[in-house]
Short mmCIF file of C-alpha atoms and ligand atoms in Angstrom, two decimals:
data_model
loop_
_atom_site.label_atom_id
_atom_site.label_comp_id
_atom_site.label_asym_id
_atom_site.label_seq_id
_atom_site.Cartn_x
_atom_site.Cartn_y
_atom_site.Cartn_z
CA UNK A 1 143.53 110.77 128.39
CA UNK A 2 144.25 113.87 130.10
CA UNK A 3 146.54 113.51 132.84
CA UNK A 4 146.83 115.84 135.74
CA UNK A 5 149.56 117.10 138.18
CA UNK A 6 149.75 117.63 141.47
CA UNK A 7 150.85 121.43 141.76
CA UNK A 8 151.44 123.01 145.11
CA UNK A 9 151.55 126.64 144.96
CA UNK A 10 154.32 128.87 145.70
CA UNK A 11 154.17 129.65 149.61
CA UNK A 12 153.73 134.01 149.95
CA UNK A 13 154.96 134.79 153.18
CA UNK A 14 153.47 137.33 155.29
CA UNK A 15 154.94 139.68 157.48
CA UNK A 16 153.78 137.93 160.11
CA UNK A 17 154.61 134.66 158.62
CA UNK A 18 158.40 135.52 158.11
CA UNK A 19 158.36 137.35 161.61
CA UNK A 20 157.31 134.30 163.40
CA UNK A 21 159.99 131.82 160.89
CA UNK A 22 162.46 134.68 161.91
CA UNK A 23 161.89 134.34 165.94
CA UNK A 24 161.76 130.33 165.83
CA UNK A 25 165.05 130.32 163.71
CA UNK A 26 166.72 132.89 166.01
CA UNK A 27 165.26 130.94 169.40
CA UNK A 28 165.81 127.15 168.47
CA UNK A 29 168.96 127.53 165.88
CA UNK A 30 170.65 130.66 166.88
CA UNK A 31 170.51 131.70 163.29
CA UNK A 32 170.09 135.68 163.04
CA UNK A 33 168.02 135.95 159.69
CA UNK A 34 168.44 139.88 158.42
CA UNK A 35 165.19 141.36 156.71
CA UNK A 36 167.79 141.03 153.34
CA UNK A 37 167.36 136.77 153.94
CA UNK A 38 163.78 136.41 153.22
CA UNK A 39 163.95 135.88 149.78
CA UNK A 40 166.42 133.64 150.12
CA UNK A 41 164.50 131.97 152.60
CA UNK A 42 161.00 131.99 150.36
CA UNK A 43 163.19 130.07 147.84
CA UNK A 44 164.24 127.33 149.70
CA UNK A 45 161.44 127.08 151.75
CA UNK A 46 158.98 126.54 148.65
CA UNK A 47 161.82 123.78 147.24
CA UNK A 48 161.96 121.71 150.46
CA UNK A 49 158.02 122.19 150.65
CA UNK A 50 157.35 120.92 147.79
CA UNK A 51 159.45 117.97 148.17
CA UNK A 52 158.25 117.25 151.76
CA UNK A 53 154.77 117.35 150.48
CA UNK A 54 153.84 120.42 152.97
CA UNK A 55 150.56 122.26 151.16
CA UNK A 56 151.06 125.13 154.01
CA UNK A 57 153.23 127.24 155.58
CA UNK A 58 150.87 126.77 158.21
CA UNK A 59 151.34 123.13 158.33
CA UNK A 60 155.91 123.27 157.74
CA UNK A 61 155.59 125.67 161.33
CA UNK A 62 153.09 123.22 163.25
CA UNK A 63 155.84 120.60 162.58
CA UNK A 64 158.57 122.44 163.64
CA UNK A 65 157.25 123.52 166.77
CA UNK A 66 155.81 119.69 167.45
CA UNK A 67 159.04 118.00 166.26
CA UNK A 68 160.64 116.38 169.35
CA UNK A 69 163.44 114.39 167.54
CA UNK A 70 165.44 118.16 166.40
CA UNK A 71 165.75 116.78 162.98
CA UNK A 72 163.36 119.29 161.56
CA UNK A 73 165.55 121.89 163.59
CA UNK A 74 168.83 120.20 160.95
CA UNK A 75 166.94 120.18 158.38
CA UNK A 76 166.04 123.72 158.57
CA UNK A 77 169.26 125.06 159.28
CA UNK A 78 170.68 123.12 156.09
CA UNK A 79 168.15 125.64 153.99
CA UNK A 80 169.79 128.67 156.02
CA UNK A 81 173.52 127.60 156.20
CA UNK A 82 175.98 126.19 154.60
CA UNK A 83 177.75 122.94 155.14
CA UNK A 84 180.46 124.12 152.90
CA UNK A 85 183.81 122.57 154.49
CA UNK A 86 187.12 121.02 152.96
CA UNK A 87 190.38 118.89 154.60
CA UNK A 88 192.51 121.48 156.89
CA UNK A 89 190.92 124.12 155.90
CA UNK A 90 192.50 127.35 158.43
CA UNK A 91 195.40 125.06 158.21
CA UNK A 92 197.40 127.40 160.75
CA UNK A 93 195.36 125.57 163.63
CA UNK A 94 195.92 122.12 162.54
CA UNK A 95 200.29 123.58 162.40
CA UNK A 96 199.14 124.91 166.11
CA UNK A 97 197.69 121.74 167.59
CA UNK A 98 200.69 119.52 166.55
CA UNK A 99 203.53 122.04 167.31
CA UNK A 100 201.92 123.55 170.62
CA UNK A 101 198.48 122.09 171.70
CA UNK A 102 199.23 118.41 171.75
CA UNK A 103 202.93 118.92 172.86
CA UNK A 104 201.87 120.74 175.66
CA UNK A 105 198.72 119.31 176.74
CA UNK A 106 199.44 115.49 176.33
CA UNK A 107 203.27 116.38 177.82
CA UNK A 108 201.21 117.49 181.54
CA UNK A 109 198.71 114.25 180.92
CA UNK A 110 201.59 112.11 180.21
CA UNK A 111 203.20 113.54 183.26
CA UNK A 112 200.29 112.91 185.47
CA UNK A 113 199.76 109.53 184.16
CA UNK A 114 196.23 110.21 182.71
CA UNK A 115 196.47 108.99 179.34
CA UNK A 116 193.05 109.84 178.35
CA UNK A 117 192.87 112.94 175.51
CA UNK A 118 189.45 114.32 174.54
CA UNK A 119 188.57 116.25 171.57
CA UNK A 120 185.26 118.03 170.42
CA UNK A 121 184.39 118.96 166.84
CA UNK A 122 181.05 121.10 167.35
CA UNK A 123 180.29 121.85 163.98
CA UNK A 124 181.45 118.70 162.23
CA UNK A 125 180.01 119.12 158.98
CA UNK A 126 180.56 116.11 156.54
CA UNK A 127 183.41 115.27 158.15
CA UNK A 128 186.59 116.87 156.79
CA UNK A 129 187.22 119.00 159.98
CA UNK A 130 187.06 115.67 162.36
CA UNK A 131 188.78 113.58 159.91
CA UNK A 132 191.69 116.31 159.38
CA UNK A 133 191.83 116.64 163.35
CA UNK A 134 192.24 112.66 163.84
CA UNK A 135 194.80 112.33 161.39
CA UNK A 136 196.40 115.13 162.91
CA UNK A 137 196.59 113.36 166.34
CA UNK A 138 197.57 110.04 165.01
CA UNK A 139 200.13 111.65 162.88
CA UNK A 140 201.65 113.50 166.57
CA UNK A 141 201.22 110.18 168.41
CA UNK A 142 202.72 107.97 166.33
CA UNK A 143 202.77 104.23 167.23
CA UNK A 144 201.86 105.76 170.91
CA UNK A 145 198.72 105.90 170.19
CA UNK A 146 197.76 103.10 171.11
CA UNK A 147 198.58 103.29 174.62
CA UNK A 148 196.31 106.75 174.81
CA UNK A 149 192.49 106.54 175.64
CA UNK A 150 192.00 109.16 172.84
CA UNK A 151 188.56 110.27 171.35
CA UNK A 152 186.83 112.62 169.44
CA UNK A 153 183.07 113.94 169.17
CA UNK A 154 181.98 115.31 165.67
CA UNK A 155 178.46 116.93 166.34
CA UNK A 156 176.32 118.95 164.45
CA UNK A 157 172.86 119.91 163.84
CA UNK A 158 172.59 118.36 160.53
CA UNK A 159 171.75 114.94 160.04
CA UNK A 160 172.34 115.07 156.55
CA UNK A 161 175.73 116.56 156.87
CA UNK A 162 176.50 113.79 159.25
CA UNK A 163 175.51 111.15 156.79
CA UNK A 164 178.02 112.20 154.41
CA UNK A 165 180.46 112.98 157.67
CA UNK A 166 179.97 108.70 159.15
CA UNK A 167 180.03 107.31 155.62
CA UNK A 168 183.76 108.65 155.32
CA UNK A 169 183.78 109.08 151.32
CA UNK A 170 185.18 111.61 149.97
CA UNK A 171 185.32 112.30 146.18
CA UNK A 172 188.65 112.99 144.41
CA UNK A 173 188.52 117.03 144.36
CA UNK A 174 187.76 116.76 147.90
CA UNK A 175 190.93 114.82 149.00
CA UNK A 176 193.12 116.47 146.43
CA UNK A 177 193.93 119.44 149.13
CA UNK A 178 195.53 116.34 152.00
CA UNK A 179 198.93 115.73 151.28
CA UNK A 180 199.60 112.60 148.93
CA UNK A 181 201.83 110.87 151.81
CA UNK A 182 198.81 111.67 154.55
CA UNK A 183 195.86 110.84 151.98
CA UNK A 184 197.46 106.88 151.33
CA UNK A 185 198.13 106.39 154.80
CA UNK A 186 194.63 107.07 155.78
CA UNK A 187 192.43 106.68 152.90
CA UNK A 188 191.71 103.65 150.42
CA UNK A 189 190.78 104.50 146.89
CA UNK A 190 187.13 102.43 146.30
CA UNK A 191 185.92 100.72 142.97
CA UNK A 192 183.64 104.00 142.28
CA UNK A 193 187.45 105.97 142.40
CA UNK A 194 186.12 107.85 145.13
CA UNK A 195 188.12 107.34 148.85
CA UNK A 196 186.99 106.13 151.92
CA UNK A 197 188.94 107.07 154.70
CA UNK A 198 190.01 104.04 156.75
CA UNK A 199 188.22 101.76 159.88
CA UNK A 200 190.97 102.36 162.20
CA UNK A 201 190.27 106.38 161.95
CA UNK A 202 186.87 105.80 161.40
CA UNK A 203 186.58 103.59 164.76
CA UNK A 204 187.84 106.46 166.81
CA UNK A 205 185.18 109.16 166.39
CA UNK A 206 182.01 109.24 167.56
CA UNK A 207 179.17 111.51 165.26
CA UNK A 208 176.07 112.71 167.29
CA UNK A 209 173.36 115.19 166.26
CA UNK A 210 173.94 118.52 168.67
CA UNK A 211 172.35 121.60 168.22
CA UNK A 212 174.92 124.18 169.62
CA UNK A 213 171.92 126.06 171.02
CA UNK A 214 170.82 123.72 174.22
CA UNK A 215 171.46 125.67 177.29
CA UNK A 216 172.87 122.34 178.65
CA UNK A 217 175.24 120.50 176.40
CA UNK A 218 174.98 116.48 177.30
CA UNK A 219 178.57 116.09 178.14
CA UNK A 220 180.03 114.06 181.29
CA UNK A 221 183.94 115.18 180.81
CA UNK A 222 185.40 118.19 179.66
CA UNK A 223 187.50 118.15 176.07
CA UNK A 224 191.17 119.25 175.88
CA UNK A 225 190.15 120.95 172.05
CA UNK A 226 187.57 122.29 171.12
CA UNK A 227 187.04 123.04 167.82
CA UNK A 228 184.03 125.29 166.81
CA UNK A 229 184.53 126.90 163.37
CA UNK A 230 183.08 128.75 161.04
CA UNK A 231 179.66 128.19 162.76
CA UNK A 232 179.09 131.49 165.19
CA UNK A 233 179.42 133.65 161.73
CA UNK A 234 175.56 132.97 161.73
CA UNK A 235 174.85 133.86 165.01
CA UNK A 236 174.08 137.02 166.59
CA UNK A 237 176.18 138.73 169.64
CA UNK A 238 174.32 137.48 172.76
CA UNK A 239 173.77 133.95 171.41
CA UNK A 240 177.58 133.80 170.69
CA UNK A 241 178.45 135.24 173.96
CA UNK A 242 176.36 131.96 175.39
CA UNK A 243 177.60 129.36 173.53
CA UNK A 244 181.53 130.57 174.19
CA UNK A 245 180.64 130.49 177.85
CA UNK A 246 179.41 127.54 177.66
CA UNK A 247 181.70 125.97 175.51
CA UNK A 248 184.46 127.48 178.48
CA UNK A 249 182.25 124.98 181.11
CA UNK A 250 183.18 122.12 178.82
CA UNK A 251 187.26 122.91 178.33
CA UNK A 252 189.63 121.14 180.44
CA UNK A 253 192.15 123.66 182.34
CA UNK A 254 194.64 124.42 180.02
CA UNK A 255 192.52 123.18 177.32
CA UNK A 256 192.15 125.39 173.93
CA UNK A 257 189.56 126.71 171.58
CA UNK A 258 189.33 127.13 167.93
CA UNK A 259 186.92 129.31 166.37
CA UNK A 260 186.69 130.42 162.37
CA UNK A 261 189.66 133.02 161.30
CA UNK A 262 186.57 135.22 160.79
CA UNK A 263 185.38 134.65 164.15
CA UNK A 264 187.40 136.55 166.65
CA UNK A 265 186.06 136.77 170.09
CA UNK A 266 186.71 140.47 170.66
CA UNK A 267 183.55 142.13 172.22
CA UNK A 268 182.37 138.61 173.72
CA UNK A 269 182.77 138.54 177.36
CA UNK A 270 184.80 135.45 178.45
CA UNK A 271 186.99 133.96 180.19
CA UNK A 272 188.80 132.49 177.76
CA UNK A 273 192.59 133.90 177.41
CA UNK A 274 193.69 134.82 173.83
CA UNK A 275 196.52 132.70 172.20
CA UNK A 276 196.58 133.51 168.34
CA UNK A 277 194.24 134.19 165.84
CA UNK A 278 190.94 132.20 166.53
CA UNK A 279 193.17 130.14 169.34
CA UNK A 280 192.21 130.85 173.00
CA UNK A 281 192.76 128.86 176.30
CA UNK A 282 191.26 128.05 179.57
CA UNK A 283 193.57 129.19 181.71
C1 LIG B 301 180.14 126.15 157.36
S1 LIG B 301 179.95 124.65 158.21
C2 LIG B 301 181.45 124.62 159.13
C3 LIG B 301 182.14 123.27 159.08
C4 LIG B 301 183.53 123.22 159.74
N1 LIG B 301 183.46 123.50 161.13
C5 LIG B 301 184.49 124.16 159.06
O1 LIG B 301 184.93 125.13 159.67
O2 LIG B 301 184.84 123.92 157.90
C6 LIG B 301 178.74 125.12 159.45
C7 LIG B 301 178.08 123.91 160.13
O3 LIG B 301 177.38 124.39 161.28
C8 LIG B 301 176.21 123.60 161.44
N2 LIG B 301 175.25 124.33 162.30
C9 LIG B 301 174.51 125.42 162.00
N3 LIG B 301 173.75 125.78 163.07
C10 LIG B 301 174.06 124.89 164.06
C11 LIG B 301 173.60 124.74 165.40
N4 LIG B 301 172.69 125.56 165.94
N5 LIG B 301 174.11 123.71 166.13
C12 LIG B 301 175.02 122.86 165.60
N6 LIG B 301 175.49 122.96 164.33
C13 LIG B 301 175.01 123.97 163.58
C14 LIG B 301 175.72 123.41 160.00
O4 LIG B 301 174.86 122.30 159.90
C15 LIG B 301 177.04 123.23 159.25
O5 LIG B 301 177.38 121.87 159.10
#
């Protein structure tokens, strides 16, 4: 018997086509895709195709544009950008928020008797970044933790990436950066000899889906850190320019942002005061 398979062919994107993929990637992710990208982008567009069952190109843009939930949007920008992360990486900001952030910031809550410390992780990833920034603040904190109302938000466009981030299991290259004291204190090694980073840590951060590009961000209070790293490399000059000032509405006075070491704000108009390398302040 002769048995047959289903082939779908490989998608050949127009001018047009990769024109009109270019605007809805630059309008609804942000994402400025140079003429150099569109091979890349044939590549992984025919692989996630193919695997989505899509027999069009036609047919991947009509659910794009009709997708309500976003999750299209994530799963899109996973084919354009990278989730690539690992435990303190830039590990001069996590030195800065316990030596000078948290000192400072919790010292004026603490002396107006707000005990209530909120962070923001914008561009969680799988969860090293949020992980690395909780530890972080327990470590400062102490046994005083307890008494604090202290939160973070890890958001990000990709669902996937979040998946990984909320499950909390990390594999043994992944943790093998943490120090050993800091990685048994907050991790447990599981039968698999992978390690899952523990409930109490876990417990304390909320993950949400976010795309970075709403002109409103969903927030009710502003955050004391902000962390958004290594996330505006893909985004042209006027979109960053937006999301900084906007990310600005959502600092606390005296509150600080992180960007990527290879992210500096110079040529972005805001209001932001400059600290350090990649650090700036609301004033
Ligand atoms: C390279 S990772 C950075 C992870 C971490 N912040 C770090 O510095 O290691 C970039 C992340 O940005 C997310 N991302 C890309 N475009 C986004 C957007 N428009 N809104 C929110 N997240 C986005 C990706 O899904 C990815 O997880």
């Amino acid at each position: 018997m002769e048995v047959q398979t289903l082939s779908i062919p490989q998608i050949k994107m127009t001018d047009k086509g990769f024109l009109t993929m270019r605007n809805l990637i630059q309008s609804r992710l942000g994402i400025n895709l140079t003429d150099q990208k569109r091979g890349l982008l044939i590549t992984r567009l025919n692989k996630y195709m193919k695997q989505a069952g899509f027999t069009t190109f036609q047919h991947y843009i009509d659910y794009l544009q009709d997708d309500q939930t976003g999750v299209s949007l994530g799963e899109l920008a996973d084919m354009i950008s990278t989730n690539h992360t690992y435990f303190f990486r830039e590990s001069k900001h996590f030195d800065f928020l316990s030596a000078t952030a948290l000192p400072q910031i919790m010292g004026q809550l603490r002396a107006q008797k707000i005990l209530d410390f909120r962070m923001w992780c914008a561009a969680a990833s799988t969860g090293e970044e949020p992980y690395g920034l909780m530890i972080t603040l327990m470590e400062y904190l102490g046994d005083t933790y307890r008494s604090w109302d202290a939160g973070l938000l890890a958001t990000d466009i990709s669902r996937e990436a979040l998946n990984v981030a909320e499950s909390g299991i990390y594999d043994e290259e992944s943790v093998a950066k943490i120090p050993i004291g800091l990685r048994n204190k907050y991790f447990s090694k599981t039968q698999e000899n992978n390690w899952l980073i523990n409930q109490f840590v876990r417990n304390e951060i909320t993950y949400r889906r976010l795309n970075l590009m709403r002109p409103e961000l969903p927030f009710k209070k502003q955050f004391h850190v902000i962390f958004c790293r290594n996330v505006m490399i893909y985004f042209d000059q006027p979109t960053i320019e937006r999301l900084v000032n906007n990310l600005y509405k959502w600092t606390a006075p005296g509150g600080y942002l992180f960007v990527g070491f290879s992210e500096s704000l110079s040529g972005i108009q805001n209001p932001y005061r400059y600290v350090s390398p990649a650090i700036y302040q609301k004033s």
